[in-house]
mmCIF file of C-alpha atoms in Angstrom:
data_model
loop_
_atom_site.group_PDB
_atom_site.id
_atom_site.type_symbol
_atom_site.label_atom_id
_atom_site.label_comp_id
_atom_site.label_asym_id
_atom_site.label_seq_id
_atom_site.Cartn_x
_atom_site.Cartn_y
_atom_site.Cartn_z
ATOM 1 C CA ASP A 1 12.250 -6.529 -6.919
ATOM 2 C CA SER A 2 10.028 -3.538 -7.507
ATOM 3 C CA GLY A 3 12.950 -1.196 -8.325
ATOM 4 C CA VAL A 4 12.169 1.096 -5.387
ATOM 5 C CA THR A 5 14.913 1.170 -2.797
ATOM 6 C CA GLN A 6 14.631 2.294 0.760
ATOM 7 C CA THR A 7 17.338 2.824 3.446
ATOM 8 C CA PRO A 8 17.883 1.906 6.036
ATOM 9 C CA LYS A 9 16.120 -1.440 6.386
ATOM 10 C CA HIS A 10 15.949 -1.216 10.142
ATOM 11 C CA LEU A 11 16.293 1.695 12.578
ATOM 12 C CA ILE A 12 16.243 1.625 16.298
ATOM 13 C CA THR A 13 16.234 4.941 18.178
ATOM 14 C CA ALA A 14 14.941 6.529 21.461
ATOM 15 C CA THR A 15 12.003 8.758 22.231
ATOM 16 C CA GLY A 16 12.546 12.420 21.358
ATOM 17 C CA GLN A 17 15.117 11.741 18.616
ATOM 18 C CA ARG A 18 14.926 12.552 14.977
ATOM 19 C CA VAL A 19 15.477 10.113 11.993
ATOM 20 C CA THR A 20 15.530 10.379 8.246
ATOM 21 C CA LEU A 21 14.272 7.716 5.973
ATOM 22 C CA ARG A 22 15.357 7.624 2.384
ATOM 23 C CA CYS A 23 13.750 6.415 -0.772
ATOM 24 C CA SER A 24 14.793 6.147 -4.360
ATOM 25 C CA PRO A 25 12.012 5.677 -6.866
ATOM 26 C CA ARG A 26 11.966 3.462 -9.908
ATOM 27 C CA SER A 27 13.806 4.876 -12.815
ATOM 28 C CA GLY A 28 11.498 7.186 -14.739
ATOM 29 C CA ASP A 29 8.949 7.546 -11.943
ATOM 30 C CA LEU A 30 8.189 11.108 -10.985
ATOM 31 C CA SER A 31 5.863 10.486 -8.090
ATOM 32 C CA VAL A 32 6.861 9.239 -4.595
ATOM 33 C CA TYR A 33 4.485 8.267 -1.837
ATOM 34 C CA TRP A 34 5.025 7.522 1.777
ATOM 35 C CA TYR A 35 2.888 5.145 3.827
ATOM 36 C CA GLN A 36 3.033 4.049 7.384
ATOM 37 C CA GLN A 37 2.000 0.510 8.582
ATOM 38 C CA SER A 38 1.395 0.081 12.297
ATOM 39 C CA LEU A 39 -0.461 -2.498 14.251
ATOM 40 C CA ASP A 40 -3.140 -0.103 15.474
ATOM 41 C CA GLN A 41 -3.568 2.080 12.415
ATOM 42 C CA GLY A 42 -2.958 -0.340 9.581
ATOM 43 C CA LEU A 43 -1.561 1.031 6.350
ATOM 44 C CA GLN A 44 -2.043 4.702 6.003
ATOM 45 C CA PHE A 45 -1.044 7.204 3.270
ATOM 46 C CA LEU A 46 1.062 9.930 4.633
ATOM 47 C CA ILE A 47 2.193 12.223 1.759
ATOM 48 C CA GLN A 48 2.945 12.280 -2.073
ATOM 49 C CA TYR A 49 5.443 14.326 -4.017
ATOM 50 C CA TYR A 50 5.389 14.791 -7.727
ATOM 51 C CA ASN A 51 8.484 16.030 -9.428
ATOM 52 C CA GLY A 52 9.644 17.776 -6.403
ATOM 53 C CA GLU A 53 6.357 19.346 -5.314
ATOM 54 C CA GLU A 54 3.961 18.094 -2.638
ATOM 55 C CA ARG A 55 0.862 16.711 -4.391
ATOM 56 C CA ALA A 56 -1.315 15.150 -1.753
ATOM 57 C CA LYS A 57 -1.283 14.927 2.055
ATOM 58 C CA GLY A 58 -2.831 12.276 4.254
ATOM 59 C CA ASN A 59 -2.648 11.573 7.940
ATOM 60 C CA ILE A 60 0.849 12.992 8.434
ATOM 61 C CA LEU A 61 1.764 14.378 11.840
ATOM 62 C CA GLU A 62 3.170 17.851 12.080
ATOM 63 C CA ARG A 63 6.291 16.310 13.649
ATOM 64 C CA PHE A 64 6.856 14.599 10.250
ATOM 65 C CA SER A 65 7.980 16.144 7.053
ATOM 66 C CA ALA A 66 9.165 15.024 3.611
ATOM 67 C CA GLN A 67 10.777 16.386 0.508
ATOM 68 C CA GLN A 68 11.683 15.150 -2.898
ATOM 69 C CA PHE A 69 14.963 16.258 -4.346
ATOM 70 C CA PRO A 70 15.850 17.289 -8.074
ATOM 71 C CA ASP A 71 17.196 13.733 -8.571
ATOM 72 C CA LEU A 72 13.753 12.568 -7.520
ATOM 73 C CA HIS A 73 14.768 10.683 -4.478
ATOM 74 C CA SER A 74 12.764 11.451 -1.353
ATOM 75 C CA GLU A 75 13.352 11.736 2.398
ATOM 76 C CA LEU A 76 10.889 11.395 5.218
ATOM 77 C CA ASN A 77 11.945 13.202 8.399
ATOM 78 C CA LEU A 78 10.471 12.105 11.639
ATOM 79 C CA SER A 79 11.172 14.244 14.732
ATOM 80 C CA SER A 80 10.354 14.279 18.483
ATOM 81 C CA LEU A 81 9.789 10.585 18.153
ATOM 82 C CA GLU A 82 7.261 8.799 20.305
ATOM 83 C CA LEU A 83 6.803 5.133 21.084
ATOM 84 C CA GLY A 84 3.750 5.133 18.887
ATOM 85 C CA ASP A 85 5.775 6.111 15.860
ATOM 86 C CA SER A 86 7.278 2.568 15.824
ATOM 87 C CA ALA A 87 6.010 1.202 12.476
ATOM 88 C CA LEU A 88 7.039 -0.001 9.047
ATOM 89 C CA TYR A 89 7.407 2.954 6.696
ATOM 90 C CA PHE A 90 6.887 2.280 2.961
ATOM 91 C CA CYS A 91 7.860 4.314 0.031
ATOM 92 C CA ALA A 92 6.156 3.770 -3.304
ATOM 93 C CA SER A 93 6.690 5.253 -6.739
ATOM 94 C CA SER A 94 4.679 5.684 -9.887
ATOM 95 C CA VAL A 95 5.042 7.320 -13.329
ATOM 96 C CA GLY A 96 2.684 10.237 -13.019
ATOM 97 C CA GLN A 97 0.493 12.239 -10.797
ATOM 98 C CA GLY A 98 -2.931 10.649 -11.040
ATOM 99 C CA ASP A 99 -5.457 8.645 -13.103
ATOM 100 C CA GLY A 100 -4.445 5.280 -11.849
ATOM 101 C CA ASP A 101 -0.775 4.972 -12.430
ATOM 102 C CA THR A 102 0.398 1.780 -10.695
ATOM 103 C CA GLN A 103 2.333 2.277 -7.483
ATOM 104 C CA TYR A 104 5.373 0.039 -6.801
ATOM 105 C CA PHE A 105 6.450 -0.329 -3.242
ATOM 106 C CA GLY A 106 9.841 -0.517 -1.753
ATOM 107 C CA PRO A 107 10.749 -3.162 1.005
ATOM 108 C CA GLY A 108 10.147 -0.672 3.815
ATOM 109 C CA THR A 109 12.097 0.728 6.749
ATOM 110 C CA ARG A 110 11.273 -0.690 10.152
ATOM 111 C CA LEU A 111 11.456 1.921 12.805
ATOM 112 C CA THR A 112 11.527 0.931 16.448
ATOM 113 C CA VAL A 113 11.330 3.745 19.077
ATOM 114 C CA LEU A 114 12.399 2.640 22.587
ATOM 115 C CA GLY B 1 -15.262 9.528 3.886
ATOM 116 C CA GLU B 2 -12.802 7.053 2.734
ATOM 117 C CA ASP B 3 -13.013 3.591 4.316
ATOM 118 C CA VAL B 4 -12.053 0.166 3.127
ATOM 119 C CA GLU B 5 -12.935 -2.943 5.043
ATOM 120 C CA GLN B 6 -11.949 -6.510 4.861
ATOM 121 C CA SER B 7 -12.374 -9.595 6.963
ATOM 122 C CA LEU B 8 -9.309 -10.307 9.187
ATOM 123 C CA PHE B 9 -8.774 -14.012 8.600
ATOM 124 C CA LEU B 10 -9.307 -16.734 6.049
ATOM 125 C CA SER B 11 -8.105 -20.356 6.315
ATOM 126 C CA VAL B 12 -8.341 -22.767 3.320
ATOM 127 C CA ARG B 13 -7.083 -26.149 2.421
ATOM 128 C CA GLU B 14 -4.424 -26.473 -0.242
ATOM 129 C CA GLY B 15 -5.921 -26.926 -3.662
ATOM 130 C CA ASP B 16 -9.248 -25.278 -2.738
ATOM 131 C CA SER B 17 -10.188 -21.779 -4.003
ATOM 132 C CA SER B 18 -9.893 -18.762 -1.742
ATOM 133 C CA VAL B 19 -12.211 -15.778 -1.806
ATOM 134 C CA ILE B 20 -11.159 -12.562 -0.114
ATOM 135 C CA ASN B 21 -13.691 -9.791 0.181
ATOM 136 C CA CYS B 22 -13.539 -6.109 0.480
ATOM 137 C CA THR B 23 -15.942 -3.227 0.774
ATOM 138 C CA TYR B 24 -15.094 0.351 0.049
ATOM 139 C CA THR B 25 -16.949 3.697 0.351
ATOM 140 C CA ASP B 26 -15.342 6.112 -2.144
ATOM 141 C CA SER B 27 -17.259 5.703 -5.418
ATOM 142 C CA SER B 28 -14.912 8.289 -7.129
ATOM 143 C CA SER B 29 -12.052 5.739 -7.007
ATOM 144 C CA THR B 30 -10.793 5.067 -10.477
ATOM 145 C CA TYR B 31 -8.950 1.840 -9.728
ATOM 146 C CA LEU B 32 -9.122 -0.823 -7.100
ATOM 147 C CA TYR B 33 -6.121 -2.942 -6.257
ATOM 148 C CA TRP B 34 -5.042 -6.094 -4.587
ATOM 149 C CA TYR B 35 -1.631 -6.271 -2.895
ATOM 150 C CA LYS B 36 0.051 -9.194 -1.232
ATOM 151 C CA GLN B 37 2.355 -8.900 1.825
ATOM 152 C CA GLU B 38 4.460 -11.927 2.890
ATOM 153 C CA PRO B 39 5.890 -12.035 6.373
ATOM 154 C CA GLY B 40 8.665 -9.388 6.806
ATOM 155 C CA ALA B 41 8.306 -8.308 3.259
ATOM 156 C CA GLY B 42 7.000 -5.367 1.364
ATOM 157 C CA LEU B 43 3.886 -4.998 -0.599
ATOM 158 C CA GLN B 44 3.560 -6.767 -4.012
ATOM 159 C CA LEU B 45 0.981 -5.665 -6.485
ATOM 160 C CA LEU B 46 -1.050 -8.696 -7.558
ATOM 161 C CA THR B 47 -3.633 -7.287 -9.777
ATOM 162 C CA TYR B 48 -5.975 -4.275 -10.268
ATOM 163 C CA ILE B 49 -9.248 -3.416 -11.893
ATOM 164 C CA PHE B 50 -10.564 -0.308 -13.557
ATOM 165 C CA SER B 51 -13.731 0.931 -11.791
ATOM 166 C CA ASN B 52 -15.871 0.526 -15.043
ATOM 167 C CA MET B 53 -15.061 -3.206 -15.285
ATOM 168 C CA ASP B 54 -16.954 -6.024 -13.613
ATOM 169 C CA MET B 55 -14.365 -8.743 -13.718
ATOM 170 C CA LYS B 56 -10.720 -9.310 -14.515
ATOM 171 C CA GLN B 57 -8.892 -12.598 -14.712
ATOM 172 C CA ASP B 58 -5.160 -13.037 -14.517
ATOM 173 C CA GLN B 59 -4.029 -16.635 -14.340
ATOM 174 C CA ARG B 60 -5.143 -18.080 -10.953
ATOM 175 C CA LEU B 61 -6.578 -14.640 -9.902
ATOM 176 C CA THR B 62 -10.078 -13.469 -10.570
ATOM 177 C CA VAL B 63 -11.258 -10.007 -9.431
ATOM 178 C CA LEU B 64 -14.914 -9.246 -9.277
ATOM 179 C CA LEU B 65 -16.209 -5.759 -8.799
ATOM 180 C CA ASN B 66 -19.764 -4.873 -7.856
ATOM 181 C CA LYS B 67 -19.747 -1.107 -8.118
ATOM 182 C CA LYS B 68 -23.407 -0.688 -6.977
ATOM 183 C CA ASP B 69 -22.652 -2.430 -3.665
ATOM 184 C CA LYS B 70 -19.035 -1.104 -3.572
ATOM 185 C CA HIS B 71 -17.899 -4.690 -3.206
ATOM 186 C CA LEU B 72 -14.597 -6.147 -4.457
ATOM 187 C CA SER B 73 -13.447 -9.695 -4.216
ATOM 188 C CA LEU B 74 -10.298 -11.668 -5.111
ATOM 189 C CA ARG B 75 -10.541 -15.329 -5.974
ATOM 190 C CA ILE B 76 -7.380 -17.431 -5.925
ATOM 191 C CA ALA B 77 -7.871 -20.724 -7.637
ATOM 192 C CA ASP B 78 -6.013 -23.841 -6.625
ATOM 193 C CA THR B 79 -4.621 -22.135 -3.543
ATOM 194 C CA GLN B 80 -1.055 -23.181 -2.573
ATOM 195 C CA THR B 81 0.916 -22.927 0.666
ATOM 196 C CA GLY B 82 2.939 -20.172 -0.963
ATOM 197 C CA ASP B 83 -0.142 -18.060 -1.192
ATOM 198 C CA SER B 84 -0.224 -17.796 2.577
ATOM 199 C CA ALA B 85 0.119 -14.029 3.275
ATOM 200 C CA ILE B 86 -1.789 -10.844 4.124
ATOM 201 C CA TYR B 87 -3.900 -9.508 1.235
ATOM 202 C CA PHE B 88 -4.779 -5.831 1.132
ATOM 203 C CA CYS B 89 -7.406 -4.312 -1.128
ATOM 204 C CA ALA B 90 -6.922 -0.625 -1.943
ATOM 205 C CA GLU B 91 -8.728 2.100 -3.694
ATOM 206 C CA GLY B 92 -7.035 4.863 -5.615
ATOM 207 C CA GLY B 93 -6.676 6.884 -8.754
ATOM 208 C CA GLY B 94 -8.626 9.925 -7.771
ATOM 209 C CA TYR B 95 -8.167 13.244 -9.379
ATOM 210 C CA ASN B 96 -4.566 14.475 -9.486
ATOM 211 C CA THR B 97 -3.290 11.877 -7.120
ATOM 212 C CA ASP B 98 -2.909 8.176 -6.980
ATOM 213 C CA LYS B 99 -2.769 7.931 -3.206
ATOM 214 C CA LEU B 100 -4.117 4.581 -2.047
ATOM 215 C CA ILE B 101 -6.504 3.963 0.731
ATOM 216 C CA PHE B 102 -5.940 0.475 2.029
ATOM 217 C CA GLY B 103 -8.103 -2.076 3.772
ATOM 218 C CA THR B 104 -7.289 -3.594 7.062
ATOM 219 C CA GLY B 105 -5.761 -6.692 5.323
ATOM 220 C CA THR B 106 -6.936 -10.302 5.346
ATOM 221 C CA ARG B 107 -4.564 -12.906 6.610
ATOM 222 C CA LEU B 108 -4.850 -16.011 4.410
ATOM 223 C CA GLN B 109 -3.555 -19.288 5.875
ATOM 224 C CA VAL B 110 -3.279 -22.289 3.589
ATOM 225 C CA PHE B 111 -2.969 -25.663 5.296
ATOM 226 C CA PRO B 112 -2.042 -28.995 3.594
#
């Protein structure tokens, strides 16, 4: 158990819908990262938040957004869902904002868009 | 650009050593990591190496880094059936962010 929790574990929805994925980092970690794992794109970095502020951005679609709240939990919002958004979404957390802090991953949320 | 490549499959006999290879392109990465993903599970950090090191050993795991060739390898000694999984190398630790760039993953199959 990494100490990072993600809910829900599974999510099934229809095209055009909007969903919210939730992540709670390890106690004491200030950074939260979101990754997408799909069959065609592999594991891709989406976005990082550090202590409530966006720190780094990767291949995140404009239909997707995230935020980190004062209690440091984070939510990833996916809207206007398409079939190709079906993937495993991982959250990871680390202590700081750079220089090689180890990231610990949650169990993931499997999103299926029908 | 950032690109990390791995071979897709590796099959070994139980008790033999496994060597999983990875090449990366971003020479500014501070750390290089190996993660393990078992079926239906999340990512488990196995080990990591700082970019100014050549080798790191951790029990059955040995990581070798050739910075000149941008080549990273993970050797698993005495491979067991429980080692069957997908292994990802990742580079990270750049300035101001620890975002990870992952390889394609190598599926390791261990047969008796």
